Amino acid sequence: MNRNELPYFNIGRSYGGNQRWFLDFWMHIGGCGALTMCDLMIYMAMFRDIPEGIPFNAARLTRREYVRFGMQMKPYLKPRKTGIKDLKTFIDGADDYLRSSGIRGIEMEEFPGTETYAMAERVLKEQIDAGMPVPMLMLNHKRKEYSFFEWHWFLLVGYEDRQEGNQTVTYAKAATYGKAHWLRFDRFWETGMEERGGLIIVKEKHQ
């Protein structure tokens, strides 16, 4: 069985941060883009030796500090009525935050949801194997079991190949709302909808 899970951070008993902690109206209902960037920066500080992206001690982060961090990220990836519904808007806001933090060693690329599943699986595994979480945007989905993830940004932080009958299928591990979720990636990727989200490919530039 082929499996790779990235190390991740906990805040108390929460697996990563939790959007429900926010009392700010817009962050509570639509802060997922900003918080996905926060979670990525916490990961980069803890496991990729890039501490400049978070104004707190990432290894000892408290719930209160996480909320403060999210509010600091809010101007760069502003919640809005339609949400941050495209990859470019996320990358533009993320780039602004990286520049303001003095970080020059991270770059991001779009991988749209219109790409084939085979390509998406390859990107997922290459990124995880390189030690890099994968920000993902899910818009609408035809399968009811994925309604929890609709119109939502989150991180993918692992994968696992499982034998189901006579075929091997890949599951992706998503981190959101303080929990880990294993999702059958082919069914998750093939939304069956015209409007799609996609992945963000995060790379470290060699200085």
PDB file of N, CA and C in Angstrom, residues 68-149:
ATOM      1  N   ARG A  68      -6.226  35.597  15.786  1.00  0.00           N
ATOM      2  CA  ARG A  68      -5.546  36.863  15.481  1.00  0.00           C
ATOM      3  C   ARG A  68      -4.819  36.772  14.138  1.00  0.00           C
ATOM      4  N   PHE A  69      -4.178  35.639  13.883  1.00  0.00           N
ATOM      5  CA  PHE A  69      -3.486  35.436  12.617  1.00  0.00           C
ATOM      6  C   PHE A  69      -4.476  35.477  11.452  1.00  0.00           C
ATOM      7  N   GLY A  70      -5.606  34.820  11.607  1.00  0.00           N
ATOM      8  CA  GLY A  70      -6.625  34.838  10.569  1.00  0.00           C
ATOM      9  C   GLY A  70      -7.114  36.238  10.262  1.00  0.00           C
ATOM     10  N   MET A  71      -7.285  37.051  11.289  1.00  0.00           N
ATOM     11  CA  MET A  71      -7.731  38.427  11.075  1.00  0.00           C
ATOM     12  C   MET A  71      -6.647  39.249  10.387  1.00  0.00           C
ATOM     13  N   GLN A  72      -5.387  38.927  10.625  1.00  0.00           N
ATOM     14  CA  GLN A  72      -4.301  39.605   9.917  1.00  0.00           C
ATOM     15  C   GLN A  72      -4.242  39.189   8.453  1.00  0.00           C
ATOM     16  N   MET A  73      -4.646  37.959   8.157  1.00  0.00           N
ATOM     17  CA  MET A  73      -4.661  37.472   6.779  1.00  0.00           C
ATOM     18  C   MET A  73      -5.874  37.987   6.007  1.00  0.00           C
ATOM     19  N   LYS A  74      -6.923  38.352   6.710  1.00  0.00           N
ATOM     20  CA  LYS A  74      -8.197  38.737   6.089  1.00  0.00           C
ATOM     21  C   LYS A  74      -8.048  39.805   4.999  1.00  0.00           C
ATOM     22  N   PRO A  75      -7.263  40.875   5.166  1.00  0.00           N
ATOM     23  CA  PRO A  75      -7.178  41.883   4.108  1.00  0.00           C
ATOM     24  C   PRO A  75      -6.579  41.360   2.805  1.00  0.00           C
ATOM     25  N   TYR A  76      -5.782  40.312   2.877  1.00  0.00           N
ATOM     26  CA  TYR A  76      -5.123  39.782   1.681  1.00  0.00           C
ATOM     27  C   TYR A  76      -6.014  38.815   0.908  1.00  0.00           C
ATOM     28  N   LEU A  77      -6.834  38.063   1.615  1.00  0.00           N
ATOM     29  CA  LEU A  77      -7.750  37.100   0.994  1.00  0.00           C
ATOM     30  C   LEU A  77      -9.135  37.335   1.578  1.00  0.00           C
ATOM     31  N   LYS A  78      -9.713  38.447   1.179  1.00  0.00           N
ATOM     32  CA  LYS A  78     -10.944  38.927   1.797  1.00  0.00           C
ATOM     33  C   LYS A  78     -12.122  38.004   1.515  1.00  0.00           C
ATOM     34  N   PRO A  79     -12.856  37.625   2.568  1.00  0.00           N
ATOM     35  CA  PRO A  79     -14.132  36.926   2.338  1.00  0.00           C
ATOM     36  C   PRO A  79     -15.081  37.849   1.585  1.00  0.00           C
ATOM     37  N   ARG A  80     -15.897  37.279   0.724  1.00  0.00           N
ATOM     38  CA  ARG A  80     -16.835  38.077  -0.073  1.00  0.00           C
ATOM     39  C   ARG A  80     -18.073  37.233  -0.379  1.00  0.00           C
ATOM     40  N   LYS A  81     -19.113  37.891  -0.883  1.00  0.00           N
ATOM     41  CA  LYS A  81     -20.387  37.198  -1.097  1.00  0.00           C
ATOM     42  C   LYS A  81     -20.237  35.988  -1.999  1.00  0.00           C
ATOM     43  N   THR A  82     -19.444  36.118  -3.044  1.00  0.00           N
ATOM     44  CA  THR A  82     -19.269  35.003  -3.978  1.00  0.00           C
ATOM     45  C   THR A  82     -18.127  34.088  -3.573  1.00  0.00           C
ATOM     46  N   GLY A  83     -17.435  34.403  -2.483  1.00  0.00           N
ATOM     47  CA  GLY A  83     -16.282  33.622  -2.065  1.00  0.00           C
ATOM     48  C   GLY A  83     -15.090  33.883  -2.971  1.00  0.00           C
ATOM     49  N   ILE A  84     -13.944  33.350  -2.593  1.00  0.00           N
ATOM     50  CA  ILE A  84     -12.772  33.398  -3.463  1.00  0.00           C
ATOM     51  C   ILE A  84     -12.906  32.191  -4.387  1.00  0.00           C
ATOM     52  N   LYS A  85     -13.568  32.395  -5.506  1.00  0.00           N
ATOM     53  CA  LYS A  85     -14.030  31.268  -6.309  1.00  0.00           C
ATOM     54  C   LYS A  85     -13.144  30.944  -7.504  1.00  0.00           C
ATOM     55  N   ASP A  86     -11.937  31.504  -7.544  1.00  0.00           N
ATOM     56  CA  ASP A  86     -11.021  31.128  -8.610  1.00  0.00           C
ATOM     57  C   ASP A  86      -9.602  31.080  -8.065  1.00  0.00           C
ATOM     58  N   LEU A  87      -8.770  30.317  -8.734  1.00  0.00           N
ATOM     59  CA  LEU A  87      -7.404  30.078  -8.269  1.00  0.00           C
ATOM     60  C   LEU A  87      -6.549  31.339  -8.345  1.00  0.00           C
ATOM     61  N   LYS A  88      -6.739  32.142  -9.377  1.00  0.00           N
ATOM     62  CA  LYS A  88      -5.914  33.340  -9.551  1.00  0.00           C
ATOM     63  C   LYS A  88      -6.102  34.329  -8.410  1.00  0.00           C
ATOM     64  N   THR A  89      -7.346  34.512  -7.965  1.00  0.00           N
ATOM     65  CA  THR A  89      -7.597  35.447  -6.863  1.00  0.00           C
ATOM     66  C   THR A  89      -6.873  34.990  -5.602  1.00  0.00           C
ATOM     67  N   PHE A  90      -6.880  33.684  -5.352  1.00  0.00           N
ATOM     68  CA  PHE A  90      -6.150  33.166  -4.192  1.00  0.00           C
ATOM     69  C   PHE A  90      -4.655  33.425  -4.339  1.00  0.00           C
ATOM     70  N   ILE A  91      -4.098  33.120  -5.492  1.00  0.00           N
ATOM     71  CA  ILE A  91      -2.656  33.306  -5.693  1.00  0.00           C
ATOM     72  C   ILE A  91      -2.267  34.774  -5.580  1.00  0.00           C
ATOM     73  N   ASP A  92      -3.077  35.663  -6.142  1.00  0.00           N
ATOM     74  CA  ASP A  92      -2.771  37.103  -6.056  1.00  0.00           C
ATOM     75  C   ASP A  92      -2.729  37.559  -4.601  1.00  0.00           C
ATOM     76  N   GLY A  93      -3.724  37.152  -3.805  1.00  0.00           N
ATOM     77  CA  GLY A  93      -3.743  37.531  -2.392  1.00  0.00           C
ATOM     78  C   GLY A  93      -2.606  36.897  -1.626  1.00  0.00           C
ATOM     79  N   ALA A  94      -2.322  35.640  -1.917  1.00  0.00           N
ATOM     80  CA  ALA A  94      -1.223  34.945  -1.246  1.00  0.00           C
ATOM     81  C   ALA A  94       0.110  35.600  -1.571  1.00  0.00           C
ATOM     82  N   ASP A  95       0.309  35.975  -2.835  1.00  0.00           N
ATOM     83  CA  ASP A  95       1.551  36.643  -3.236  1.00  0.00           C
ATOM     84  C   ASP A  95       1.715  37.977  -2.515  1.00  0.00           C
ATOM     85  N   ASP A  96       0.629  38.717  -2.362  1.00  0.00           N
ATOM     86  CA  ASP A  96       0.695  39.992  -1.631  1.00  0.00           C
ATOM     87  C   ASP A  96       1.120  39.754  -0.187  1.00  0.00           C
ATOM     88  N   TYR A  97       0.567  38.710   0.421  1.00  0.00           N
ATOM     89  CA  TYR A  97       0.939  38.413   1.804  1.00  0.00           C
ATOM     90  C   TYR A  97       2.405  37.998   1.893  1.00  0.00           C
ATOM     91  N   LEU A  98       2.848  37.164   0.990  1.00  0.00           N
ATOM     92  CA  LEU A  98       4.240  36.721   1.010  1.00  0.00           C
ATOM     93  C   LEU A  98       5.190  37.900   0.859  1.00  0.00           C
ATOM     94  N   ARG A  99       4.876  38.810  -0.056  1.00  0.00           N
ATOM     95  CA  ARG A  99       5.731  39.993  -0.241  1.00  0.00           C
ATOM     96  C   ARG A  99       5.749  40.857   1.015  1.00  0.00           C
ATOM     97  N   SER A 100       4.587  41.050   1.628  1.00  0.00           N
ATOM     98  CA  SER A 100       4.528  41.891   2.827  1.00  0.00           C
ATOM     99  C   SER A 100       5.279  41.262   3.993  1.00  0.00           C
ATOM    100  N   SER A 101       5.433  39.928   3.964  1.00  0.00           N
ATOM    101  CA  SER A 101       6.156  39.213   5.018  1.00  0.00           C
ATOM    102  C   SER A 101       7.642  39.062   4.704  1.00  0.00           C
ATOM    103  N   GLY A 102       8.054  39.557   3.551  1.00  0.00           N
ATOM    104  CA  GLY A 102       9.457  39.467   3.162  1.00  0.00           C
ATOM    105  C   GLY A 102       9.872  38.085   2.683  1.00  0.00           C
ATOM    106  N   ILE A 103       8.903  37.279   2.259  1.00  0.00           N
ATOM    107  CA  ILE A 103       9.208  35.926   1.795  1.00  0.00           C
ATOM    108  C   ILE A 103       9.320  35.934   0.278  1.00  0.00           C
ATOM    109  N   ARG A 104      10.476  35.557  -0.214  1.00  0.00           N
ATOM    110  CA  ARG A 104      10.714  35.536  -1.660  1.00  0.00           C
ATOM    111  C   ARG A 104      10.875  34.114  -2.193  1.00  0.00           C
ATOM    112  N   GLY A 105      10.883  33.127  -1.319  1.00  0.00           N
ATOM    113  CA  GLY A 105      11.244  31.786  -1.735  1.00  0.00           C
ATOM    114  C   GLY A 105      10.086  30.852  -2.025  1.00  0.00           C
ATOM    115  N   ILE A 106       8.856  31.387  -2.123  1.00  0.00           N
ATOM    116  CA  ILE A 106       7.690  30.545  -2.398  1.00  0.00           C
ATOM    117  C   ILE A 106       6.985  31.069  -3.638  1.00  0.00           C
ATOM    118  N   GLU A 107       6.644  30.157  -4.539  1.00  0.00           N
ATOM    119  CA  GLU A 107       5.837  30.530  -5.698  1.00  0.00           C
ATOM    120  C   GLU A 107       4.670  29.566  -5.840  1.00  0.00           C
ATOM    121  N   MET A 108       3.617  30.033  -6.490  1.00  0.00           N
ATOM    122  CA  MET A 108       2.397  29.240  -6.623  1.00  0.00           C
ATOM    123  C   MET A 108       1.938  29.223  -8.071  1.00  0.00           C
ATOM    124  N   GLU A 109       1.369  28.081  -8.464  1.00  0.00           N
ATOM    125  CA  GLU A 109       0.848  27.913  -9.815  1.00  0.00           C
ATOM    126  C   GLU A 109      -0.565  27.352  -9.750  1.00  0.00           C
ATOM    127  N   GLU A 110      -1.374  27.702 -10.747  1.00  0.00           N
ATOM    128  CA  GLU A 110      -2.731  27.180 -10.842  1.00  0.00           C
ATOM    129  C   GLU A 110      -2.734  25.785 -11.462  1.00  0.00           C
ATOM    130  N   PHE A 111      -3.596  24.932 -10.925  1.00  0.00           N
ATOM    131  CA  PHE A 111      -3.900  23.656 -11.558  1.00  0.00           C
ATOM    132  C   PHE A 111      -5.419  23.540 -11.565  1.00  0.00           C
ATOM    133  N   PRO A 112      -6.056  23.930 -12.662  1.00  0.00           N
ATOM    134  CA  PRO A 112      -7.520  24.052 -12.668  1.00  0.00           C
ATOM    135  C   PRO A 112      -8.240  22.714 -12.608  1.00  0.00           C
ATOM    136  N   GLY A 113      -9.451  22.753 -12.106  1.00  0.00           N
ATOM    137  CA  GLY A 113     -10.265  21.561 -11.952  1.00  0.00           C
ATOM    138  C   GLY A 113     -10.724  20.951 -13.259  1.00  0.00           C
ATOM    139  N   THR A 114     -10.478  21.629 -14.381  1.00  0.00           N
ATOM    140  CA  THR A 114     -10.805  21.081 -15.693  1.00  0.00           C
ATOM    141  C   THR A 114      -9.757  20.089 -16.188  1.00  0.00           C
ATOM    142  N   GLU A 115      -8.618  20.002 -15.505  1.00  0.00           N
ATOM    143  CA  GLU A 115      -7.595  19.034 -15.885  1.00  0.00           C
ATOM    144  C   GLU A 115      -8.072  17.613 -15.563  1.00  0.00           C
ATOM    145  N   THR A 116      -7.452  16.630 -16.203  1.00  0.00           N
ATOM    146  CA  THR A 116      -7.874  15.248 -16.026  1.00  0.00           C
ATOM    147  C   THR A 116      -7.575  14.762 -14.612  1.00  0.00           C
ATOM    148  N   TYR A 117      -8.322  13.731 -14.210  1.00  0.00           N
ATOM    149  CA  TYR A 117      -8.060  13.154 -12.898  1.00  0.00           C
ATOM    150  C   TYR A 117      -6.655  12.574 -12.818  1.00  0.00           C
ATOM    151  N   ALA A 118      -6.181  11.921 -13.875  1.00  0.00           N
ATOM    152  CA  ALA A 118      -4.844  11.329 -13.871  1.00  0.00           C
ATOM    153  C   ALA A 118      -3.786  12.385 -13.580  1.00  0.00           C
ATOM    154  N   MET A 119      -3.941  13.567 -14.169  1.00  0.00           N
ATOM    155  CA  MET A 119      -2.995  14.657 -13.916  1.00  0.00           C
ATOM    156  C   MET A 119      -3.128  15.167 -12.481  1.00  0.00           C
ATOM    157  N   ALA A 120      -4.365  15.270 -11.992  1.00  0.00           N
ATOM    158  CA  ALA A 120      -4.585  15.752 -10.633  1.00  0.00           C
ATOM    159  C   ALA A 120      -3.980  14.796  -9.605  1.00  0.00           C
ATOM    160  N   GLU A 121      -4.140  13.499  -9.829  1.00  0.00           N
ATOM    161  CA  GLU A 121      -3.557  12.516  -8.918  1.00  0.00           C
ATOM    162  C   GLU A 121      -2.036  12.628  -8.912  1.00  0.00           C
ATOM    163  N   ARG A 122      -1.460  12.829 -10.088  1.00  0.00           N
ATOM    164  CA  ARG A 122      -0.006  12.964 -10.171  1.00  0.00           C
ATOM    165  C   ARG A 122       0.474  14.191  -9.409  1.00  0.00           C
ATOM    166  N   VAL A 123      -0.233  15.320  -9.585  1.00  0.00           N
ATOM    167  CA  VAL A 123       0.142  16.548  -8.868  1.00  0.00           C
ATOM    168  C   VAL A 123       0.032  16.335  -7.367  1.00  0.00           C
ATOM    169  N   LEU A 124      -1.066  15.743  -6.913  1.00  0.00           N
ATOM    170  CA  LEU A 124      -1.248  15.486  -5.486  1.00  0.00           C
ATOM    171  C   LEU A 124      -0.072  14.694  -4.927  1.00  0.00           C
ATOM    172  N   LYS A 125       0.265  13.601  -5.573  1.00  0.00           N
ATOM    173  CA  LYS A 125       1.314  12.728  -5.047  1.00  0.00           C
ATOM    174  C   LYS A 125       2.693  13.386  -5.140  1.00  0.00           C
ATOM    175  N   GLU A 126       2.954  14.087  -6.226  1.00  0.00           N
ATOM    176  CA  GLU A 126       4.253  14.759  -6.359  1.00  0.00           C
ATOM    177  C   GLU A 126       4.428  15.825  -5.287  1.00  0.00           C
ATOM    178  N   GLN A 127       3.375  16.578  -5.027  1.00  0.00           N
ATOM    179  CA  GLN A 127       3.458  17.636  -4.018  1.00  0.00           C
ATOM    180  C   GLN A 127       3.633  17.062  -2.616  1.00  0.00           C
ATOM    181  N   ILE A 128       2.836  16.072  -2.277  1.00  0.00           N
ATOM    182  CA  ILE A 128       2.946  15.466  -0.949  1.00  0.00           C
ATOM    183  C   ILE A 128       4.309  14.799  -0.783  1.00  0.00           C
ATOM    184  N   ASP A 129       4.767  14.099  -1.810  1.00  0.00           N
ATOM    185  CA  ASP A 129       6.075  13.443  -1.728  1.00  0.00           C
ATOM    186  C   ASP A 129       7.203  14.453  -1.602  1.00  0.00           C
ATOM    187  N   ALA A 130       6.982  15.666  -2.100  1.00  0.00           N
ATOM    188  CA  ALA A 130       7.969  16.746  -1.965  1.00  0.00           C
ATOM    189  C   ALA A 130       7.839  17.464  -0.627  1.00  0.00           C
ATOM    190  N   GLY A 131       6.900  17.014   0.224  1.00  0.00           N
ATOM    191  CA  GLY A 131       6.725  17.622   1.534  1.00  0.00           C
ATOM    192  C   GLY A 131       5.916  18.895   1.521  1.00  0.00           C
ATOM    193  N   MET A 132       5.018  19.038   0.514  1.00  0.00           N
ATOM    194  CA  MET A 132       4.283  20.285   0.359  1.00  0.00           C
ATOM    195  C   MET A 132       2.775  20.050   0.388  1.00  0.00           C
ATOM    196  N   PRO A 133       2.050  20.683   1.301  1.00  0.00           N
ATOM    197  CA  PRO A 133       0.582  20.592   1.284  1.00  0.00           C
ATOM    198  C   PRO A 133       0.027  21.190  -0.004  1.00  0.00           C
ATOM    199  N   VAL A 134      -1.212  20.830  -0.323  1.00  0.00           N
ATOM    200  CA  VAL A 134      -1.835  21.277  -1.563  1.00  0.00           C
ATOM    201  C   VAL A 134      -3.122  22.034  -1.247  1.00  0.00           C
ATOM    202  N   PRO A 135      -3.138  23.363  -1.393  1.00  0.00           N
ATOM    203  CA  PRO A 135      -4.404  24.086  -1.252  1.00  0.00           C
ATOM    204  C   PRO A 135      -5.372  23.660  -2.362  1.00  0.00           C
ATOM    205  N   MET A 136      -6.624  23.457  -1.981  1.00  0.00           N
ATOM    206  CA  MET A 136      -7.635  23.043  -2.950  1.00  0.00           C
ATOM    207  C   MET A 136      -8.895  23.867  -2.781  1.00  0.00           C
ATOM    208  N   LEU A 137      -9.517  24.184  -3.917  1.00  0.00           N
ATOM    209  CA  LEU A 137     -10.819  24.839  -3.944  1.00  0.00           C
ATOM    210  C   LEU A 137     -11.830  23.871  -4.549  1.00  0.00           C
ATOM    211  N   MET A 138     -12.880  23.593  -3.810  1.00  0.00           N
ATOM    212  CA  MET A 138     -14.006  22.816  -4.326  1.00  0.00           C
ATOM    213  C   MET A 138     -15.195  23.759  -4.475  1.00  0.00           C
ATOM    214  N   LEU A 139     -15.783  23.769  -5.654  1.00  0.00           N
ATOM    215  CA  LEU A 139     -17.004  24.544  -5.850  1.00  0.00           C
ATOM    216  C   LEU A 139     -18.194  23.596  -5.690  1.00  0.00           C
ATOM    217  N   ASN A 140     -19.033  23.465  -6.674  1.00  0.00           N
ATOM    218  CA  ASN A 140     -20.178  22.574  -6.532  1.00  0.00           C
ATOM    219  C   ASN A 140     -19.809  21.136  -6.909  1.00  0.00           C
ATOM    220  N   HIS A 141     -20.567  20.184  -6.374  1.00  0.00           N
ATOM    221  CA  HIS A 141     -20.311  18.773  -6.658  1.00  0.00           C
ATOM    222  C   HIS A 141     -21.643  18.043  -6.807  1.00  0.00           C
ATOM    223  N   LYS A 142     -21.691  17.117  -7.765  1.00  0.00           N
ATOM    224  CA  LYS A 142     -22.937  16.388  -8.011  1.00  0.00           C
ATOM    225  C   LYS A 142     -23.235  15.362  -6.928  1.00  0.00           C
ATOM    226  N   ARG A 143     -22.212  14.906  -6.202  1.00  0.00           N
ATOM    227  CA  ARG A 143     -22.404  13.871  -5.181  1.00  0.00           C
ATOM    228  C   ARG A 143     -22.755  14.513  -3.838  1.00  0.00           C
ATOM    229  N   LYS A 144     -23.842  14.072  -3.259  1.00  0.00           N
ATOM    230  CA  LYS A 144     -24.326  14.655  -2.013  1.00  0.00           C
ATOM    231  C   LYS A 144     -23.332  14.472  -0.866  1.00  0.00           C
ATOM    232  N   GLU A 145     -22.545  13.378  -0.881  1.00  0.00           N
ATOM    233  CA  GLU A 145     -21.637  13.131   0.236  1.00  0.00           C
ATOM    234  C   GLU A 145     -20.527  14.164   0.338  1.00  0.00           C
ATOM    235  N   TYR A 146     -20.346  14.968  -0.716  1.00  0.00           N
ATOM    236  CA  TYR A 146     -19.309  15.982  -0.686  1.00  0.00           C
ATOM    237  C   TYR A 146     -19.861  17.393  -0.482  1.00  0.00           C
ATOM    238  N   SER A 147     -21.120  17.502  -0.102  1.00  0.00           N
ATOM    239  CA  SER A 147     -21.730  18.829   0.069  1.00  0.00           C
ATOM    240  C   SER A 147     -21.019  19.650   1.148  1.00  0.00           C
ATOM    241  N   PHE A 148     -20.421  18.974   2.140  1.00  0.00           N
ATOM    242  CA  PHE A 148     -19.693  19.657   3.210  1.00  0.00           C
ATOM    243  C   PHE A 148     -18.536  20.488   2.652  1.00  0.00           C
ATOM    244  N   PHE A 149     -17.992  20.064   1.515  1.00  0.00           N
ATOM    245  CA  PHE A 149     -16.819  20.724   0.944  1.00  0.00           C
ATOM    246  C   PHE A 149     -17.163  21.723  -0.155  1.00  0.00           C
TER     247      PHE A 149
END
